[in-house]
PDB file of C-alpha atoms in Angstrom:
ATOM      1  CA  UNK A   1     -19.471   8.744  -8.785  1.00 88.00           C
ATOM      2  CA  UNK A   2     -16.695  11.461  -9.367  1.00 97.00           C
ATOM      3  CA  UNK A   3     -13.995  11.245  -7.191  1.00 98.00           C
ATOM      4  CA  UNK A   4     -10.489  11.937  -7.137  1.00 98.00           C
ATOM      5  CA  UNK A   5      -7.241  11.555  -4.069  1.00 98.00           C
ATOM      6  CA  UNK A   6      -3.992  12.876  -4.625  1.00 98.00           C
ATOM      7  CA  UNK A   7      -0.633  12.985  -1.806  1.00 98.00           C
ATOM      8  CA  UNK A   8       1.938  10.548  -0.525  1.00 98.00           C
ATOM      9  CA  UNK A   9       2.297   6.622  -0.707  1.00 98.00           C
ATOM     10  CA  UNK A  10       4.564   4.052   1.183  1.00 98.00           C
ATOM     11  CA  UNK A  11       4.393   0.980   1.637  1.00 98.00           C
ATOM     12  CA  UNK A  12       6.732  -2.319   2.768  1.00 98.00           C
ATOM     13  CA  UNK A  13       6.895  -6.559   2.820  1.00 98.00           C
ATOM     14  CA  UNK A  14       8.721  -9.159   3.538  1.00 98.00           C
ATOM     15  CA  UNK A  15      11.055  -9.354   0.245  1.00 98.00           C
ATOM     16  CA  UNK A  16      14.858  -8.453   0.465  1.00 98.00           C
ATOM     17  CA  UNK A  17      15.398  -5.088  -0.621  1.00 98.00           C
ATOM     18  CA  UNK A  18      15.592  -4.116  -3.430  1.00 97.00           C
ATOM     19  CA  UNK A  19      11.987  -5.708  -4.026  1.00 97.00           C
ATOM     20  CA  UNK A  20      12.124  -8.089  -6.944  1.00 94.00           C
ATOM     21  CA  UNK A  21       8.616  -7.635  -7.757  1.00 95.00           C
ATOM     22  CA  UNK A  22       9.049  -3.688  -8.647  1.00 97.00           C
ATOM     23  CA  UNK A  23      10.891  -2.096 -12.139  1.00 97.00           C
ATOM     24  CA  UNK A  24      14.094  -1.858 -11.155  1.00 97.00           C
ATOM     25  CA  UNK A  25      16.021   0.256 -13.925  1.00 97.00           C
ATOM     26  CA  UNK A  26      13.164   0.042 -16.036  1.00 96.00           C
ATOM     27  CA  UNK A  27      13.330  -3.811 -15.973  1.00 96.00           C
ATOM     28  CA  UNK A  28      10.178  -5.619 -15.564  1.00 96.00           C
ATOM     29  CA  UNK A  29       9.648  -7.200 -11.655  1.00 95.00           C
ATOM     30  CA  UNK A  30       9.635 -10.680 -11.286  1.00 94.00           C
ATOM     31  CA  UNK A  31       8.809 -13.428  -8.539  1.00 95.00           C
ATOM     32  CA  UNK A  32       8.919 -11.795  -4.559  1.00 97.00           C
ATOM     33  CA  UNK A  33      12.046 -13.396  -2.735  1.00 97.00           C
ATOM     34  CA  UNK A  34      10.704 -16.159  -0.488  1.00 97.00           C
ATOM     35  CA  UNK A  35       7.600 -16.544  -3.129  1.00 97.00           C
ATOM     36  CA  UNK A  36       4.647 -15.683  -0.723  1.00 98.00           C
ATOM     37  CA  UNK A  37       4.413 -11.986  -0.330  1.00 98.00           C
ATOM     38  CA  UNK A  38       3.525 -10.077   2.860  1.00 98.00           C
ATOM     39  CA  UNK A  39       3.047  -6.542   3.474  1.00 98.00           C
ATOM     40  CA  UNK A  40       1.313  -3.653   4.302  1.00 98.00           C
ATOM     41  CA  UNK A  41       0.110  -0.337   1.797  1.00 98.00           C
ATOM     42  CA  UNK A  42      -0.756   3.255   3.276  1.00 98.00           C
ATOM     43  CA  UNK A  43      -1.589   6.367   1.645  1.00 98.00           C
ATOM     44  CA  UNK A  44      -1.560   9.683   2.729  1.00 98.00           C
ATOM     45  CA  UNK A  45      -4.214  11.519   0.866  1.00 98.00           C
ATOM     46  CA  UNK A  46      -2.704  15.270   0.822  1.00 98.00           C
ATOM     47  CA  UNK A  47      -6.397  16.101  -1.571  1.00 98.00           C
ATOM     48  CA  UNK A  48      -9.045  13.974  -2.385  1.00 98.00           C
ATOM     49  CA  UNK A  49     -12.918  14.176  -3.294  1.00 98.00           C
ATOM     50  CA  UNK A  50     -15.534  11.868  -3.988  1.00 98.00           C
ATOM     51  CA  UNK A  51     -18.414  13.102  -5.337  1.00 95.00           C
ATOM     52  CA  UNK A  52     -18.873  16.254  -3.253  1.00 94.00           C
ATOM     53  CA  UNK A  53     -17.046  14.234  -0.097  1.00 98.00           C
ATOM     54  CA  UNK A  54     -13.811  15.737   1.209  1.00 98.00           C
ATOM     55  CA  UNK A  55     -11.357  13.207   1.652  1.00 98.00           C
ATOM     56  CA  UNK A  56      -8.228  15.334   2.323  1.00 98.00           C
ATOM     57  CA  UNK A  57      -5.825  15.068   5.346  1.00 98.00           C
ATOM     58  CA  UNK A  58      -7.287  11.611   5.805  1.00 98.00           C
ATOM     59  CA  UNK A  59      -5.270   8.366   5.264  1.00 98.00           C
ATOM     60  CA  UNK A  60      -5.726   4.616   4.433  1.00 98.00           C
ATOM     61  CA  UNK A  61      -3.890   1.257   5.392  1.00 98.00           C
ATOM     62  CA  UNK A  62      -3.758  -2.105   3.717  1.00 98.00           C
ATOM     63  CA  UNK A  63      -2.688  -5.846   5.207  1.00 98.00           C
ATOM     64  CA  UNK A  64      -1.931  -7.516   1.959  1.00 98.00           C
ATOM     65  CA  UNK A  65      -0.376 -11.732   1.403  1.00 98.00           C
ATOM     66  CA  UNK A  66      -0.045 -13.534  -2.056  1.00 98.00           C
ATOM     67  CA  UNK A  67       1.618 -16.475  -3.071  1.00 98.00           C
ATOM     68  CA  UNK A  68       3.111 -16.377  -6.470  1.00 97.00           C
ATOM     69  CA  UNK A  69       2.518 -20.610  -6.931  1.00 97.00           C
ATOM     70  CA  UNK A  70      -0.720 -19.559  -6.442  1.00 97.00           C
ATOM     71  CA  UNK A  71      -2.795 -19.982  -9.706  1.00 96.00           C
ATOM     72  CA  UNK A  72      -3.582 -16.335 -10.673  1.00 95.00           C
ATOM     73  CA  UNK A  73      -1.935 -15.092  -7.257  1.00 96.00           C
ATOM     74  CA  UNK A  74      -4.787 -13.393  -5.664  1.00 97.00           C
ATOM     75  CA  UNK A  75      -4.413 -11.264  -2.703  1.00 98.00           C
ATOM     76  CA  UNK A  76      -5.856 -11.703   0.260  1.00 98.00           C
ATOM     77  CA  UNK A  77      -6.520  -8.114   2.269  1.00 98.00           C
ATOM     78  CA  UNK A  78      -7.886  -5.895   4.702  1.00 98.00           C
ATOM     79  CA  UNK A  79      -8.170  -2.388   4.645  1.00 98.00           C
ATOM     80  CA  UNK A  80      -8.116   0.132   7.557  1.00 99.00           C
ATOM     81  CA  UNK A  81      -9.295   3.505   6.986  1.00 98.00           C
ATOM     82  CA  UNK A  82      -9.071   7.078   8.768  1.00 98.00           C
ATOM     83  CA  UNK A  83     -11.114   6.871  12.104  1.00 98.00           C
ATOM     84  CA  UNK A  84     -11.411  10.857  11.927  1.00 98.00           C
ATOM     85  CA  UNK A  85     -13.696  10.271   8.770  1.00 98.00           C
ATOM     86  CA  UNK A  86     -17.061  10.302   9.517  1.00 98.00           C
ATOM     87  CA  UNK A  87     -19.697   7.766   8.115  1.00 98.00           C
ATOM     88  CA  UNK A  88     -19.560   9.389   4.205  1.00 98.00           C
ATOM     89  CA  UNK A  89     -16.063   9.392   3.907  1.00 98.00           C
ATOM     90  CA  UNK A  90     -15.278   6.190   5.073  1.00 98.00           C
ATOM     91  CA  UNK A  91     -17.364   4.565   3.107  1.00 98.00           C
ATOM     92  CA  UNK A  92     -15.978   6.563  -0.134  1.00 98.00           C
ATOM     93  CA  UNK A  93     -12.391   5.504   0.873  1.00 98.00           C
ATOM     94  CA  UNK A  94     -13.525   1.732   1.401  1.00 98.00           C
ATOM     95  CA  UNK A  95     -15.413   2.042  -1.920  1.00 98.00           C
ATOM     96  CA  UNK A  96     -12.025   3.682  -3.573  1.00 98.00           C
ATOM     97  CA  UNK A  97      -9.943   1.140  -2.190  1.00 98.00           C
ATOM     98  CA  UNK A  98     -11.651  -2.078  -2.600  1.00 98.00           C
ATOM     99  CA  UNK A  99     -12.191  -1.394  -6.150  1.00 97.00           C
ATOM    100  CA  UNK A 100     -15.851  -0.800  -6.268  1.00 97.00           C
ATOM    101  CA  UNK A 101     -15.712   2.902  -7.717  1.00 97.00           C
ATOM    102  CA  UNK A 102     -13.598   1.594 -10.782  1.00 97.00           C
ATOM    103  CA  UNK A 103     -11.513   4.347 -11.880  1.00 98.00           C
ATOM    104  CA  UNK A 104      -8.327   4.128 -12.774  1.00 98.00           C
ATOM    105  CA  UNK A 105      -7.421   1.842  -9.680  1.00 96.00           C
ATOM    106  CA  UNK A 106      -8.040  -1.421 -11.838  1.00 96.00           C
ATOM    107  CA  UNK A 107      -5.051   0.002 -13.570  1.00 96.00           C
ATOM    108  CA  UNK A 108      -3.132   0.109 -10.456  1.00 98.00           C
ATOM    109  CA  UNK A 109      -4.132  -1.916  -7.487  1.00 98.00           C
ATOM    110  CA  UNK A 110      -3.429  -5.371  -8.211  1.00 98.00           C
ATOM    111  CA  UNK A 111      -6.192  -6.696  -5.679  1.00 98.00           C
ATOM    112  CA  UNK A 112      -8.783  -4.990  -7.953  1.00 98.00           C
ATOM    113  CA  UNK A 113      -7.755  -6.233 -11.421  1.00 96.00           C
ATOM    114  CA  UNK A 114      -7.220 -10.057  -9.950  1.00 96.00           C
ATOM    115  CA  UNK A 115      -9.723 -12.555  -8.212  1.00 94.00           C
ATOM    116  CA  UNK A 116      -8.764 -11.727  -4.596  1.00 98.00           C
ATOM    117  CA  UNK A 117     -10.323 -12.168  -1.431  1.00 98.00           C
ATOM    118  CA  UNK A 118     -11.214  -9.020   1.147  1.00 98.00           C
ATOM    119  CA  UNK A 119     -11.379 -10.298   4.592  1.00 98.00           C
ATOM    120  CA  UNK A 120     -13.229  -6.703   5.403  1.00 98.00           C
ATOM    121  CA  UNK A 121     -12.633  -3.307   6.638  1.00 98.00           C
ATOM    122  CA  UNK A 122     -12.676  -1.162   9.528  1.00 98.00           C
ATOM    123  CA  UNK A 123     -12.409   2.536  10.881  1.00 98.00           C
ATOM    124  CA  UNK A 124      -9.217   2.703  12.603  1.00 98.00           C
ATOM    125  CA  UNK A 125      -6.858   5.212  13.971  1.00 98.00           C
ATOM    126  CA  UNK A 126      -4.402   6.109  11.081  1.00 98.00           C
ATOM    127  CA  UNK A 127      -0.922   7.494  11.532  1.00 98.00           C
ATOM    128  CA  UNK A 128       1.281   8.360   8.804  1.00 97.00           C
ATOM    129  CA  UNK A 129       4.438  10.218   8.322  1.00 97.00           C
ATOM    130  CA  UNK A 130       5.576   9.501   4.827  1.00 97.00           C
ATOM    131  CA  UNK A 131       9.761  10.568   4.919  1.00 92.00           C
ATOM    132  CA  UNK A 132      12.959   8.279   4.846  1.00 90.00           C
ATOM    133  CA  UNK A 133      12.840   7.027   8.483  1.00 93.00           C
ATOM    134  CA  UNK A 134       9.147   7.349   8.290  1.00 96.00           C
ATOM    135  CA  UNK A 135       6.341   5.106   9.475  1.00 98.00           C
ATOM    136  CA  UNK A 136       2.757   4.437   9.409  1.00 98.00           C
ATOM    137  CA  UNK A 137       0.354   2.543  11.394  1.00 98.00           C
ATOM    138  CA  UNK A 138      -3.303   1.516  12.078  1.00 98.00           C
ATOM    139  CA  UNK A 139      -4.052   1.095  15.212  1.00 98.00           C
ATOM    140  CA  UNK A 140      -2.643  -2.212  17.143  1.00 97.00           C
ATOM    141  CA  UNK A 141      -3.205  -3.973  13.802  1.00 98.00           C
ATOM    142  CA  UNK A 142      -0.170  -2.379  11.418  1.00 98.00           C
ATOM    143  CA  UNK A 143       2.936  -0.572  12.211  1.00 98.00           C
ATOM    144  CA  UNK A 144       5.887   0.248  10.032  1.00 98.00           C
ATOM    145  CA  UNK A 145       9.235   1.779  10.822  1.00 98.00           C
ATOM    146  CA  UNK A 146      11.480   2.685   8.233  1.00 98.00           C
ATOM    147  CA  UNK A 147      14.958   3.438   7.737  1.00 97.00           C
ATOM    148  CA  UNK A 148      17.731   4.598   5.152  1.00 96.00           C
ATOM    149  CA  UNK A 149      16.996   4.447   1.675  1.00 97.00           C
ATOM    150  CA  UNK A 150      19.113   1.258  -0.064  1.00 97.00           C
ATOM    151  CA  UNK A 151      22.445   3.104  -1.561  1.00 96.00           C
ATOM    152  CA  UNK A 152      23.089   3.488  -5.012  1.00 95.00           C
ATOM    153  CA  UNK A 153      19.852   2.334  -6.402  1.00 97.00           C
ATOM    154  CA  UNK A 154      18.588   2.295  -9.747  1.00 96.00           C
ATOM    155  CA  UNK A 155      14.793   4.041 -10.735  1.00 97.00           C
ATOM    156  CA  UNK A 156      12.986   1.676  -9.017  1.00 98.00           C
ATOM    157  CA  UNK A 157       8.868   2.034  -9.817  1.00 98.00           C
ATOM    158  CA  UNK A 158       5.966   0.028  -8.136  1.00 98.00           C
ATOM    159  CA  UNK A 159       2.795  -0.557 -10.175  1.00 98.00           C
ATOM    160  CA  UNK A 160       0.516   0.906  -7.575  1.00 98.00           C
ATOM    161  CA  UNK A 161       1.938   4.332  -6.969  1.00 98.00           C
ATOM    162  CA  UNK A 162       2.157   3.758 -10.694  1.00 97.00           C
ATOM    163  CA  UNK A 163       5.722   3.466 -13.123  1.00 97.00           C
ATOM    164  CA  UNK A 164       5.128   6.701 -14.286  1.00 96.00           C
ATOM    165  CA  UNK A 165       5.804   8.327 -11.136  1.00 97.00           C
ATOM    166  CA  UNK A 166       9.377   8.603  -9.281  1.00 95.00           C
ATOM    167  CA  UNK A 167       9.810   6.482  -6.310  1.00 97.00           C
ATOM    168  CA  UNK A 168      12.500   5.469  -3.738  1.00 98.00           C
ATOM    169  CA  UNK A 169      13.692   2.118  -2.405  1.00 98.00           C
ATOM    170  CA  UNK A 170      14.411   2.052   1.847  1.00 98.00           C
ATOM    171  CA  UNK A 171      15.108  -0.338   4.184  1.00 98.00           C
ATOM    172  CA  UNK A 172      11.797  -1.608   6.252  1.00 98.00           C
ATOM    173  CA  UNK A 173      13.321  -1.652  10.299  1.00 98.00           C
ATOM    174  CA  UNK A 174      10.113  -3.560  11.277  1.00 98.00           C
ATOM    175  CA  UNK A 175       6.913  -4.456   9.569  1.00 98.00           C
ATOM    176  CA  UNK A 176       4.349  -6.072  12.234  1.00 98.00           C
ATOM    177  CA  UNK A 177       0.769  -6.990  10.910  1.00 98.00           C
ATOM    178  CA  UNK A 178      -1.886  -8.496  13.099  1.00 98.00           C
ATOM    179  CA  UNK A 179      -5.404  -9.625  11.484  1.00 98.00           C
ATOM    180  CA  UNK A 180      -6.243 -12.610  12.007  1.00 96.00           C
ATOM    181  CA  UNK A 181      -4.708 -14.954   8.804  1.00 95.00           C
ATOM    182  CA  UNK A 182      -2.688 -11.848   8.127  1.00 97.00           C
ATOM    183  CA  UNK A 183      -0.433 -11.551  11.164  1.00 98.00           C
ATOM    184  CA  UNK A 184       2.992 -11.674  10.709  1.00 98.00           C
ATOM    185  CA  UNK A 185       6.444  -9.519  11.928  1.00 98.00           C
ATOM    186  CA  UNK A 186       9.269  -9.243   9.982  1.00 98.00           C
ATOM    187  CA  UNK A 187      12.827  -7.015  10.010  1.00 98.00           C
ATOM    188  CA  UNK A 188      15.542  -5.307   8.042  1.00 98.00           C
ATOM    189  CA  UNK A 189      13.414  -6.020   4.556  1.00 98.00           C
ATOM    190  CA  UNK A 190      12.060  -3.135   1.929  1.00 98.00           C
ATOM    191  CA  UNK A 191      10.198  -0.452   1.780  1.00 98.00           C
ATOM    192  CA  UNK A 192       8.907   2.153  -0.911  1.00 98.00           C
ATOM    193  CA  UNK A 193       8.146   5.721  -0.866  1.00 98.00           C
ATOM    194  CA  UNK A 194       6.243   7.786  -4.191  1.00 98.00           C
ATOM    195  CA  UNK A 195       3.409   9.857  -4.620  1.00 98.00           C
ATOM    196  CA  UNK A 196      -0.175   8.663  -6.242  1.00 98.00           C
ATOM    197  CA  UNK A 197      -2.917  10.399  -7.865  1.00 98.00           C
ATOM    198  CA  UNK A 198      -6.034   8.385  -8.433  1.00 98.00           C
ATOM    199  CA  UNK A 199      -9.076   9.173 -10.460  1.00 98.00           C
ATOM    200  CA  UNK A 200     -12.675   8.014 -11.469  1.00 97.00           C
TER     201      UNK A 200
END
């Protein structure tokens, strides 16, 4: 299947920011900062297609934990995707975002390229405003608030987004997940705002 989503990424955990686990100055991340990693993804797909499917204006969220003692540190997730999709195109964006279409996400979604385990995925409402002192949220499941980008940072990339691309570091207000295993609320941590552009 052809397919191809293009726009606006952000996304936020539990580390201290500046998050370890990104480039920071070109410097290769390292271990997140209490060693089990928390957080939630969302992408705001500005133009997307897969094969013949229209996938712009719609948007997708991910509940993501990992434990870096754990051998081979495989994620456990669930993804949420656009409600006002109808049956094709959510089914394209869980196929994109799970990994089953291939494409160039095994070179940037860590969940793909690793042994990880999907706890499933759902339609849900979707609401995104990527923007210092943006959020996103999915429903009653996921909702980020985010404020002030950190001062004087150095580039900072983020493998998913990709390094290539230009990103920005901000501080998370509140990140609140609740799914089951993946439930947890955390304040005043990181945050990261780029752009993506995905392909088969």
């Amino acid at each position: 299947m052809a397919w191809r989503l293009r726009g606006t990424y952000l996304e936020a955990c539990n580390c201290e920011a500046i998050c370890q686990c990104r480039r920071i100055g070109g410097r290769q991340g390292g271990r997140s900062t209490y060693g089990i990693c928390e957080g939630a993804l969302s992408w705001a797909i500005e133009d997307g297609h897969a094969d013949g499917v229209d996938l712009a204006g719609l948007g997708v969220v991910l509940a993501v934990r990992y434990s870096d003692d754990e051998p081979g540190s495989p994620w456990t997730f669930f993804v949420y995707v656009d409600e006002r999709g109808d049956d094709a195109q959510r089914e394209a964006l869980a196929a994109i975002f799970t990994g089953d279409l291939g494409g160039t996400t095994v070179e940037h979604l860590p969940w793909v390229w690793k042994e990880s385990d999907l706890l499933g995925w759902r339609a849900a409402p979707i609401d995104v405003e990527h923007a210092r002192r943006g959020r996103f949220s999915a429903g009653r499941s996921v909702t980020l608030r985010v404020g002030d980008p950190v001062a004087e940072q150095e580039p900072v990339t983020c493998v998913i987004p990709g390094h290539e691309r230009d990103g920005e570091e901000l501080h998370a207000e509140l990140l609140s997940v609740t799914e089951g295993p993946l439930s947890f609320k955390v304040t005043d941590r990181c945050a990261y705002l780029s752009t993506f552009d995905y392909s088969s």
